[in-house]
PDB file of C-alpha atoms in Angstrom:
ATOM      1  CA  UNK A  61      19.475  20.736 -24.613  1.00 32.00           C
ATOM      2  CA  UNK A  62      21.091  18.065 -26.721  1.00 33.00           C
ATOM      3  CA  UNK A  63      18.912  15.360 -28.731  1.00 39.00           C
ATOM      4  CA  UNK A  64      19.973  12.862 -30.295  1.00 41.00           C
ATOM      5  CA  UNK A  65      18.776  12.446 -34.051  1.00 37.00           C
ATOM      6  CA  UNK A  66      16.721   9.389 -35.079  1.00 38.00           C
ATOM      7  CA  UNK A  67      19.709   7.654 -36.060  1.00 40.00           C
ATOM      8  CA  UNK A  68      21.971   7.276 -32.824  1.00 44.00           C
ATOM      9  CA  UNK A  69      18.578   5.475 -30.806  1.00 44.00           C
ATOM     10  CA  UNK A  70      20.278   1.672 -30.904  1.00 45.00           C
ATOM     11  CA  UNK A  71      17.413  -0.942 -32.228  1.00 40.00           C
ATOM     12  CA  UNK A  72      18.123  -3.187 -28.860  1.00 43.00           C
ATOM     13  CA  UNK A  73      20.391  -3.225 -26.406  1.00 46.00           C
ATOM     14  CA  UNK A  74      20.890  -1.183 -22.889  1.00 49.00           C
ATOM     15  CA  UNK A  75      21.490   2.604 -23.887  1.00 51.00           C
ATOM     16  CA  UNK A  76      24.598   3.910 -22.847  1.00 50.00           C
ATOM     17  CA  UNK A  77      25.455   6.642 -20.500  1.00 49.00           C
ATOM     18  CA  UNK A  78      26.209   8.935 -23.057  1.00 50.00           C
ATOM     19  CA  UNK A  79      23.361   8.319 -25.147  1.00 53.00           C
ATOM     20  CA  UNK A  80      21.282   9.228 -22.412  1.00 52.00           C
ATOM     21  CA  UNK A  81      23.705  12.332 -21.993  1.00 53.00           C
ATOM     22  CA  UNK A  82      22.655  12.580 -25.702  1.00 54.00           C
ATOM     23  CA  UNK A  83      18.664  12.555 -25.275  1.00 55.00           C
ATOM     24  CA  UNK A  84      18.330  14.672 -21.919  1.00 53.00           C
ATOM     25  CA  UNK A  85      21.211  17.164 -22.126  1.00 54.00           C
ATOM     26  CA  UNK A  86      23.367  18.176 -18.964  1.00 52.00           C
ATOM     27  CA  UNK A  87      21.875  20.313 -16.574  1.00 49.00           C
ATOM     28  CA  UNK A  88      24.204  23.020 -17.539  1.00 48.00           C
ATOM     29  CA  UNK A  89      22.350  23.554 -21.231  1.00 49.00           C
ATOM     30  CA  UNK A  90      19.280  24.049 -19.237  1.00 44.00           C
ATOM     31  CA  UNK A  91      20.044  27.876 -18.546  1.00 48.00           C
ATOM     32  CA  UNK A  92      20.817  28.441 -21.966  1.00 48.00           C
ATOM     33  CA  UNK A  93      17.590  27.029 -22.861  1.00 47.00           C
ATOM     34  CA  UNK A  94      15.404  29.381 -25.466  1.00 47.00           C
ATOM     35  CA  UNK A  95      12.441  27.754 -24.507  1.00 45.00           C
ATOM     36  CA  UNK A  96       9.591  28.184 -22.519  1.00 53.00           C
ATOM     37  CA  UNK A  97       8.855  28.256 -18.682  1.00 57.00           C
ATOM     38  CA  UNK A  98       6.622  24.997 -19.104  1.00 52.00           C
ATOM     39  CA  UNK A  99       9.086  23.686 -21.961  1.00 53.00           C
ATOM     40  CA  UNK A 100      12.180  23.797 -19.766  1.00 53.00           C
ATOM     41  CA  UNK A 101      10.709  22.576 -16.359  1.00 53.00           C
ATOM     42  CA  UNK A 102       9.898  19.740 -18.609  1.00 47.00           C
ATOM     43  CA  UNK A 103      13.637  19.568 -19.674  1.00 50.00           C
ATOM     44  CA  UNK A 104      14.704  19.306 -16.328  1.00 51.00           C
ATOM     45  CA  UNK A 105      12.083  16.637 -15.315  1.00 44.00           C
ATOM     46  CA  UNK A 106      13.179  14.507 -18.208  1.00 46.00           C
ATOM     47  CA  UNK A 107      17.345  14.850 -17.019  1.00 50.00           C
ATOM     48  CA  UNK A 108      16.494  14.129 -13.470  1.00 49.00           C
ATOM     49  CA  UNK A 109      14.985  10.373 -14.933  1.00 49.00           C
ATOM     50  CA  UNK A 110      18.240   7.722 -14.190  1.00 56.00           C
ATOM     51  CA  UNK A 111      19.310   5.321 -16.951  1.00 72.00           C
ATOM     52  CA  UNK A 112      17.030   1.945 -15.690  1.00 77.00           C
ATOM     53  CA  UNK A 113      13.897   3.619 -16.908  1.00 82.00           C
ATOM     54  CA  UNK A 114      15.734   4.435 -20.059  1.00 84.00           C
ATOM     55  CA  UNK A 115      17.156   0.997 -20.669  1.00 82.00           C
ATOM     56  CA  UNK A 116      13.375  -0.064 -19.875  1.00 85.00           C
ATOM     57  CA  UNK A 117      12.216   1.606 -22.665  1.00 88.00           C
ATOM     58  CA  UNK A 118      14.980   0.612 -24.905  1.00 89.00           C
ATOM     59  CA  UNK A 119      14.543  -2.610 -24.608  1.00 89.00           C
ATOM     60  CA  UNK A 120      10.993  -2.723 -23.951  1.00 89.00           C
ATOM     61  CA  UNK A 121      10.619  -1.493 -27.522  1.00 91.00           C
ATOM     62  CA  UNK A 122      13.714  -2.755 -29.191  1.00 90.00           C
ATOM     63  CA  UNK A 123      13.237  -3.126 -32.863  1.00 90.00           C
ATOM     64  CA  UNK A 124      10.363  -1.076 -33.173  1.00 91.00           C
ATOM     65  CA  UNK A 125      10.071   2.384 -34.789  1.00 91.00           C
ATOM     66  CA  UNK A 126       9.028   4.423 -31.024  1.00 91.00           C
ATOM     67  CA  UNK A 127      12.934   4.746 -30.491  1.00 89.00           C
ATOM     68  CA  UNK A 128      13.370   6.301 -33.644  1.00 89.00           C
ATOM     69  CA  UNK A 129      10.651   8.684 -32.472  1.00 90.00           C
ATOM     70  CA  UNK A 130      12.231  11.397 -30.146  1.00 88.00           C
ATOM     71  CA  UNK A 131       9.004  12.904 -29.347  1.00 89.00           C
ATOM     72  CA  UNK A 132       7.663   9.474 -27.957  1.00 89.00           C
ATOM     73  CA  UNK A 133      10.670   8.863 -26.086  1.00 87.00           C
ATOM     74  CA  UNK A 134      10.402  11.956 -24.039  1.00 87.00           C
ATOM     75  CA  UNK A 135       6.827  11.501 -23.503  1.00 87.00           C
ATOM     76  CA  UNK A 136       7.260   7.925 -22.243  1.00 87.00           C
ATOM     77  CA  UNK A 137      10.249   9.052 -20.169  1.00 84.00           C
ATOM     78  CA  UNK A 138       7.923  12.642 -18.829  1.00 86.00           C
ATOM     79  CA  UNK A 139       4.818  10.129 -18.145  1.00 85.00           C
ATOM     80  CA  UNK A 140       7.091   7.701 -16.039  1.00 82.00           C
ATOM     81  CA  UNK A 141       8.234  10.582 -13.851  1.00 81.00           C
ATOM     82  CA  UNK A 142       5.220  11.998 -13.166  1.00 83.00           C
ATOM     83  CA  UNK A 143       3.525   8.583 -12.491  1.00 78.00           C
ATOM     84  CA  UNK A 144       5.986   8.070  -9.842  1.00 76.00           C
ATOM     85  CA  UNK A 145       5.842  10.817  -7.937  1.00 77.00           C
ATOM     86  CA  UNK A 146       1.910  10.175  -7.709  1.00 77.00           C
ATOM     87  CA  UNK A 147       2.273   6.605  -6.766  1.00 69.00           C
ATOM     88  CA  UNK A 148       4.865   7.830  -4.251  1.00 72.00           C
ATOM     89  CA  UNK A 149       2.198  10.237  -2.708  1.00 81.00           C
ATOM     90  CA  UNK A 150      -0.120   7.645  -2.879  1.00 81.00           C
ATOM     91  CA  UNK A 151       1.837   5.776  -0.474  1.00 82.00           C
ATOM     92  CA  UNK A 152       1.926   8.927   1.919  1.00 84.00           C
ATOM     93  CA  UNK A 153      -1.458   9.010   2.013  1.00 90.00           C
ATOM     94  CA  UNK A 154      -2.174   5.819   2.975  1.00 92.00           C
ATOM     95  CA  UNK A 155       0.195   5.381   5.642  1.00 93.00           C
ATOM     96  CA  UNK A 156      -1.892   8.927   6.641  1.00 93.00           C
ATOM     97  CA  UNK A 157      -5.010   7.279   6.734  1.00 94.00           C
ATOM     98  CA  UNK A 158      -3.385   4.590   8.246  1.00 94.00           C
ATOM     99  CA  UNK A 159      -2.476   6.363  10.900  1.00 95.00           C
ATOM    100  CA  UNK A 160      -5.061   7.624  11.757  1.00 94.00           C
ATOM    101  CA  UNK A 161      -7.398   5.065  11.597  1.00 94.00           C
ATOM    102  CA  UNK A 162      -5.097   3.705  14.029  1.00 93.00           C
ATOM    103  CA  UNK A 163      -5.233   6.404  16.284  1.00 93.00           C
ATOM    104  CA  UNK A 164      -9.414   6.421  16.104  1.00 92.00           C
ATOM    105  CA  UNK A 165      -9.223   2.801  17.318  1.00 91.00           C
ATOM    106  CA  UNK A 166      -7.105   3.538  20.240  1.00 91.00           C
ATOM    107  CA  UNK A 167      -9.388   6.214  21.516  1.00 90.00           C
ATOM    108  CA  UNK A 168     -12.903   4.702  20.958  1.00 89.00           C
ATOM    109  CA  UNK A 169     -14.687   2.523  23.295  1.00 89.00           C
ATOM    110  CA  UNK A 170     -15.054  -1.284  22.560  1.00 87.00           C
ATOM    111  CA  UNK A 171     -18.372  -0.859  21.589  1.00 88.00           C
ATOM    112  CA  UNK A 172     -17.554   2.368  19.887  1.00 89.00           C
ATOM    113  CA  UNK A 173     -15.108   1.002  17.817  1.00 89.00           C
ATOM    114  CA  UNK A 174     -17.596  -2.479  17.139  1.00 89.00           C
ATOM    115  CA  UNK A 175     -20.017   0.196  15.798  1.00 88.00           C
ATOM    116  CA  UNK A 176     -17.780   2.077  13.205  1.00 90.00           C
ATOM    117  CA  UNK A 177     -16.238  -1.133  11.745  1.00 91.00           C
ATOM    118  CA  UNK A 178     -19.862  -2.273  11.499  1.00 89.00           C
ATOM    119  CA  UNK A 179     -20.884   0.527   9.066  1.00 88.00           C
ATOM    120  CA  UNK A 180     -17.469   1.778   7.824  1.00 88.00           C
ATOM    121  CA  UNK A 181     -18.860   2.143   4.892  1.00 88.00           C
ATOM    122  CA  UNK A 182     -21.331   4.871   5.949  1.00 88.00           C
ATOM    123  CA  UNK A 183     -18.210   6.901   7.035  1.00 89.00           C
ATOM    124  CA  UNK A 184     -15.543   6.365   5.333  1.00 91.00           C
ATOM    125  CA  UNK A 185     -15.218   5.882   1.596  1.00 88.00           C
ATOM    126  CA  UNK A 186     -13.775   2.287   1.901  1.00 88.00           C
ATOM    127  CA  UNK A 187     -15.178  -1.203   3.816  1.00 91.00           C
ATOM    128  CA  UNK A 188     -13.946  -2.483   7.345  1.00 92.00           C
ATOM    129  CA  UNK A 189     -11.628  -4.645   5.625  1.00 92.00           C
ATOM    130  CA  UNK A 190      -9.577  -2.204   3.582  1.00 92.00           C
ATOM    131  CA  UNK A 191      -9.602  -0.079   6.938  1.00 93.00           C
ATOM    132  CA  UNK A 192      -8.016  -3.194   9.014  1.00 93.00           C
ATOM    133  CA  UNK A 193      -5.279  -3.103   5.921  1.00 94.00           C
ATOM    134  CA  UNK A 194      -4.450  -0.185   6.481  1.00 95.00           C
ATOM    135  CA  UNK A 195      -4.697   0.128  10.487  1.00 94.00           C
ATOM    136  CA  UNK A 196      -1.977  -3.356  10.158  1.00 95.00           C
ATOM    137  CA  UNK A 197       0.252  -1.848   7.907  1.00 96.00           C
ATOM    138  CA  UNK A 198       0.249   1.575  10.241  1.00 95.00           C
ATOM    139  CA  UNK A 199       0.922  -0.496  13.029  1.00 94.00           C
ATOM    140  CA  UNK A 200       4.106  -2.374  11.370  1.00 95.00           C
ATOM    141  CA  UNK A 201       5.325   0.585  10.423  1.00 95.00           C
ATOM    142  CA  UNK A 202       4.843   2.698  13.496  1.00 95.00           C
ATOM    143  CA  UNK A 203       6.946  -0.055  15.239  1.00 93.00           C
ATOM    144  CA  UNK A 204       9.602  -0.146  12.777  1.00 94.00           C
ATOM    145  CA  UNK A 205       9.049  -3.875  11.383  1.00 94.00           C
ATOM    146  CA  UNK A 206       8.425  -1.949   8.207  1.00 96.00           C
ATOM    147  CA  UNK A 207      10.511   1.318   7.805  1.00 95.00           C
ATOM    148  CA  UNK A 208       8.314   4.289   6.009  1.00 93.00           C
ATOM    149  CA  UNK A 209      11.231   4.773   3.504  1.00 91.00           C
ATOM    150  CA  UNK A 210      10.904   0.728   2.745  1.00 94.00           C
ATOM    151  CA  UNK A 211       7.420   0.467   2.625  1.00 94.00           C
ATOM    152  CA  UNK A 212       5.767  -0.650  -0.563  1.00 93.00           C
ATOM    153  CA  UNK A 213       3.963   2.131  -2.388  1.00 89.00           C
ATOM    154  CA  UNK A 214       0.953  -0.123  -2.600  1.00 91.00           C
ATOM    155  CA  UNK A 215      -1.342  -0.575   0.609  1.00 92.00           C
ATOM    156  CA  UNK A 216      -2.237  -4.443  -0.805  1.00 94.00           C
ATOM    157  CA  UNK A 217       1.205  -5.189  -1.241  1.00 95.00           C
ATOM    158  CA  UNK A 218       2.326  -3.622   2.213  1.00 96.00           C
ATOM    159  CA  UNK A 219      -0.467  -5.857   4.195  1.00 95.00           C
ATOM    160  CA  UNK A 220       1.235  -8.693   2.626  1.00 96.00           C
ATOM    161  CA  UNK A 221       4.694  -7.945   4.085  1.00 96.00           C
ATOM    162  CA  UNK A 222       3.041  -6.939   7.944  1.00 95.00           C
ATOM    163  CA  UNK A 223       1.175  -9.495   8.718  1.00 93.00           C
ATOM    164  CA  UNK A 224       4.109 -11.980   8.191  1.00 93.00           C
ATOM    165  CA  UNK A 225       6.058 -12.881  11.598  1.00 91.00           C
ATOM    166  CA  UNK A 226       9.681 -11.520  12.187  1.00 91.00           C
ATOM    167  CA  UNK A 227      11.266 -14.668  10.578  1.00 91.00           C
ATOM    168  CA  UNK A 228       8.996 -14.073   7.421  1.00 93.00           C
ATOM    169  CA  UNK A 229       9.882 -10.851   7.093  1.00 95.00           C
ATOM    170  CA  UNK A 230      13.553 -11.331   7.387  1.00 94.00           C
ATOM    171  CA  UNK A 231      13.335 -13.411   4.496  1.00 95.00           C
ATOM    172  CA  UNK A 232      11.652 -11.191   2.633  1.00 96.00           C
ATOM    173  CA  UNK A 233      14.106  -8.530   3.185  1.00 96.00           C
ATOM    174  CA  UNK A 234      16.662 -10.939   2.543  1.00 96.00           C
ATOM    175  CA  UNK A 235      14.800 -11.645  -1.005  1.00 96.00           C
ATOM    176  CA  UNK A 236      15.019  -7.516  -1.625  1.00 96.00           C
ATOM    177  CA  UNK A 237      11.158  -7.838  -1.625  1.00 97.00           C
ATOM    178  CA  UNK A 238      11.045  -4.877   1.399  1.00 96.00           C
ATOM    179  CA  UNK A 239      11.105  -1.948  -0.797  1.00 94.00           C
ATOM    180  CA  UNK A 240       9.044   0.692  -2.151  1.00 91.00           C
ATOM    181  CA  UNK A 241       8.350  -0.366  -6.079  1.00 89.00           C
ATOM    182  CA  UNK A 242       8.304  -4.253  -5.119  1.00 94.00           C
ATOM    183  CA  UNK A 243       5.467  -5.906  -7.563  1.00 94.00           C
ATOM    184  CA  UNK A 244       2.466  -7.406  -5.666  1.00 95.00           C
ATOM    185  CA  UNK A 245       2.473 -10.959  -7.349  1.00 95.00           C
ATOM    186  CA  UNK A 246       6.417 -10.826  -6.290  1.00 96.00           C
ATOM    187  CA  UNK A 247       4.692 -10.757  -2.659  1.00 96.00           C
ATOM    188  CA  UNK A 248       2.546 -13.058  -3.126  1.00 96.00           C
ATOM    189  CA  UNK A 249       4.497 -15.796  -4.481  1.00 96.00           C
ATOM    190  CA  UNK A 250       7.005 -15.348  -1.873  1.00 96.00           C
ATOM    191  CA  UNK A 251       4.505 -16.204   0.595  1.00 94.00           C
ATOM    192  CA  UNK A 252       2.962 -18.878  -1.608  1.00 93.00           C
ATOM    193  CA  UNK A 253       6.004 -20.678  -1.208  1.00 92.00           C
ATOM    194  CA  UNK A 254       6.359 -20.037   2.579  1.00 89.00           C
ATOM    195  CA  UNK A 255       3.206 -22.026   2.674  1.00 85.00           C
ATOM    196  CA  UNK A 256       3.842 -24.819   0.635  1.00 83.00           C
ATOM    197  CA  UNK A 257       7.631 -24.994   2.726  1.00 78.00           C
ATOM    198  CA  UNK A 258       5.285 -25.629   5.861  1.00 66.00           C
ATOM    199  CA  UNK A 259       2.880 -27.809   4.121  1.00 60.00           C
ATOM    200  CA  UNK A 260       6.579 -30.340   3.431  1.00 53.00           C
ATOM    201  CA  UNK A 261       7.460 -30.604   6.859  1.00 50.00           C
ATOM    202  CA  UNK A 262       5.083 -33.064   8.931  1.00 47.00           C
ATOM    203  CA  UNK A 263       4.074 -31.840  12.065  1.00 47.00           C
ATOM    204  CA  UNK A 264       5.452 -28.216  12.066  1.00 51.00           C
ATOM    205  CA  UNK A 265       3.771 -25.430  13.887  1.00 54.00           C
ATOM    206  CA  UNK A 266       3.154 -22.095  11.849  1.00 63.00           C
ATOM    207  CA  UNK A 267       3.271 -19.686  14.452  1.00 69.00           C
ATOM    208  CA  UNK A 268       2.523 -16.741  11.851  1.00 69.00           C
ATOM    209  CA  UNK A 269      -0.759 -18.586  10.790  1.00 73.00           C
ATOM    210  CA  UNK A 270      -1.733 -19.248  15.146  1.00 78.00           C
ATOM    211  CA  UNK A 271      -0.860 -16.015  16.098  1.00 78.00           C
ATOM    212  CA  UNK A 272      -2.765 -14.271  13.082  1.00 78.00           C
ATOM    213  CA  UNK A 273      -6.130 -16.591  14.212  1.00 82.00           C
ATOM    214  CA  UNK A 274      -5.557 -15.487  17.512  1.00 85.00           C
ATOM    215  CA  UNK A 275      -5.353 -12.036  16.867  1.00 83.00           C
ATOM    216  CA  UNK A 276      -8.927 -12.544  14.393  1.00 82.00           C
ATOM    217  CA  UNK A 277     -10.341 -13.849  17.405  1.00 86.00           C
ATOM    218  CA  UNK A 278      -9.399 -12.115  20.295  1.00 85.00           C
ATOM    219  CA  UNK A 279     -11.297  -8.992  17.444  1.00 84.00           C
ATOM    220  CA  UNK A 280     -14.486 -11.317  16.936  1.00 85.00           C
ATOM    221  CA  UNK A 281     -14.112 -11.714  20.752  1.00 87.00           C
ATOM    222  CA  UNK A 282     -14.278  -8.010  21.362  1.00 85.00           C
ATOM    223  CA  UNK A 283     -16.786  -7.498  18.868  1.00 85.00           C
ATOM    224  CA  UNK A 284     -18.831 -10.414  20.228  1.00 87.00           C
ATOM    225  CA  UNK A 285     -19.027  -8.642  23.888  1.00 87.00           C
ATOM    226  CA  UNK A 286     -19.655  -5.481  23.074  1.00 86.00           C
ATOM    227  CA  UNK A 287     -22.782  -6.889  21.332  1.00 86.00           C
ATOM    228  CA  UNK A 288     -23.890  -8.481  24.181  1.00 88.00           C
ATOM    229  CA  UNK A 289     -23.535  -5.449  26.037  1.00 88.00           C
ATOM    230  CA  UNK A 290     -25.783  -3.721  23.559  1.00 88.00           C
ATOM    231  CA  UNK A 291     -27.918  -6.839  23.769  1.00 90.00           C
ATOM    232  CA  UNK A 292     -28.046  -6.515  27.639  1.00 88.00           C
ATOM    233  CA  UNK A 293     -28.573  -2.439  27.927  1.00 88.00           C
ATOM    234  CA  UNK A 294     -31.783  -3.433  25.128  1.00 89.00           C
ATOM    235  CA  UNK A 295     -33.254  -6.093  27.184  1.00 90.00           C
ATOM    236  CA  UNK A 296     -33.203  -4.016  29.898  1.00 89.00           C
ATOM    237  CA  UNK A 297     -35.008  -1.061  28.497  1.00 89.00           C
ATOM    238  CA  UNK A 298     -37.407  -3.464  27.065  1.00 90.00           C
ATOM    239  CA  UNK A 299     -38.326  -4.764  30.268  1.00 88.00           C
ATOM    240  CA  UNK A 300     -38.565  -1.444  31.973  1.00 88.00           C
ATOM    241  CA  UNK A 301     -41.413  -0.096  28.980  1.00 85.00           C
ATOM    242  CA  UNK A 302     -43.160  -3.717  29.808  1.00 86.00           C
ATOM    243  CA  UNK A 303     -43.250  -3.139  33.622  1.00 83.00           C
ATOM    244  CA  UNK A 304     -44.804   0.144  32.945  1.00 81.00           C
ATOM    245  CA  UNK A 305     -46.676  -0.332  30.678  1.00 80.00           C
ATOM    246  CA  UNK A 306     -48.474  -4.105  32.438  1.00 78.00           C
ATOM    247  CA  UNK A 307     -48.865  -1.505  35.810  1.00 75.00           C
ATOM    248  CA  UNK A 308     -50.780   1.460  33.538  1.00 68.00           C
ATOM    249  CA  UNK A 309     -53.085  -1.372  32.051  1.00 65.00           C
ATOM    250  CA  UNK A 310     -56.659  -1.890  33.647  1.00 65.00           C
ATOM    251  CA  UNK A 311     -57.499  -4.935  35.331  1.00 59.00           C
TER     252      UNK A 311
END
């Protein structure tokens, strides 16, 4: 493997293709490699990294002595690999989770499903409202309003995009803001502005914001009954143990 001396890292500036040739060798030099199992898998981690995440760090640190430092340079460009392939599993997981929670709330009762979101917590290592997240993001991308291969590696970010209506979400595609390594605040400003684009026009209906109450309430109103349920089967027990107990006293 190739590396390029001190000298031929450019001070600012995108690096070029074959500076980047330079730093990670061609996957050809790999066999010829006297290195190390460990040493050479790292080789070959480092080639497989494409040019934006070395133009990053090019101009990231432009005019500073790291580029001048190959050993820093690899490290960065080693750490960055490895840090995405977590944050991609990370992703995995909670469309897993997601998933799954879904599929618990489609088999439980009503009043099953009032008591686990009412002590989630006692479960599952997470509240009821990081579980909801997660459940809405499932759903949007069980449906296909949010492909798996599009969906934001962040389960924050990802609630953001499903809970918008079809319109919305057009947009957003439309804005390249459906995609895996999209930043949260990106998200979030979109639909900043969404809101202050309703808030200009007198009179107008958001639909998104009606049909997300109505969904909260149609869940308070299912959480609401089953309580009165468990209200009901109480009272009732309570005024069997009184009957009994008023016939067993003496008069």
């Amino acid at each position: 493997m190739v590396l390029c001396p001190a000298g031929d890292f450019p001070v600012s500036g995108r690096l070029k293709k074959s500076r980047a040739t330079a730093l990670l060798g061609t996957e050809a030099e790999f066999d010829d490699l006297s290195l190390g199992d460990r040493r050479r898998d790292a080789a070959r981690v480092l080639h497989a990294q494409d040019e934006t995440t070395l133009n990053a760090i090019h101009e990231v640190f432009a005019g500073t002595p790291l580029l001048a430092d190959r050993g820093k340079v690899e490290l960065l460009l080693f750490t960055a690999s490895e840090v995405r392939d977590q944050w991609s599993r990370a992703r995995d997981s909670f469309l897993t989770i997601g998933r799954k929670l879904l599929a618990l709330e489609e088999t439980l009762t009503a009043d099953e499903f009032v008591r686990l979101r009412r002590d989630s917590v006692r479960i599952f290592p997470f509240s009821d409202s990081i579980a909801s997240q997660l459940r809405q993001v499932a759903r949007a991308v069980r449906s296909g309003r949010i492909p798996a291969e599009q969906c934001p590696t962040g389960y924050s970010t990802a609630y953001l995009l499903a809970v918008l209506s079809e319109d919305e979400l057009a947009r957003a595609r439309a804005e390249n803001l459906v995609r895996p390594d999209v930043p949260r605040a990106r998200v979030v400003e979109f639909r900043k502005r969404l809101a202050q684009a309703t808030e200009t026009i007198p009179n107008r209906l958001s639909l998104a914001k009606f049909r997300a109450e109505r969904d909260r309430l149609d869940r308070e109103r299912t959480m609401l009954l089953a309580r009165l349920k468990e209200i009901g089967v109480r009272r009732r027990e309570i005024v069997c143990k009184l009957a009994e107990a008023e016939t067993d006293e003496p008069r």
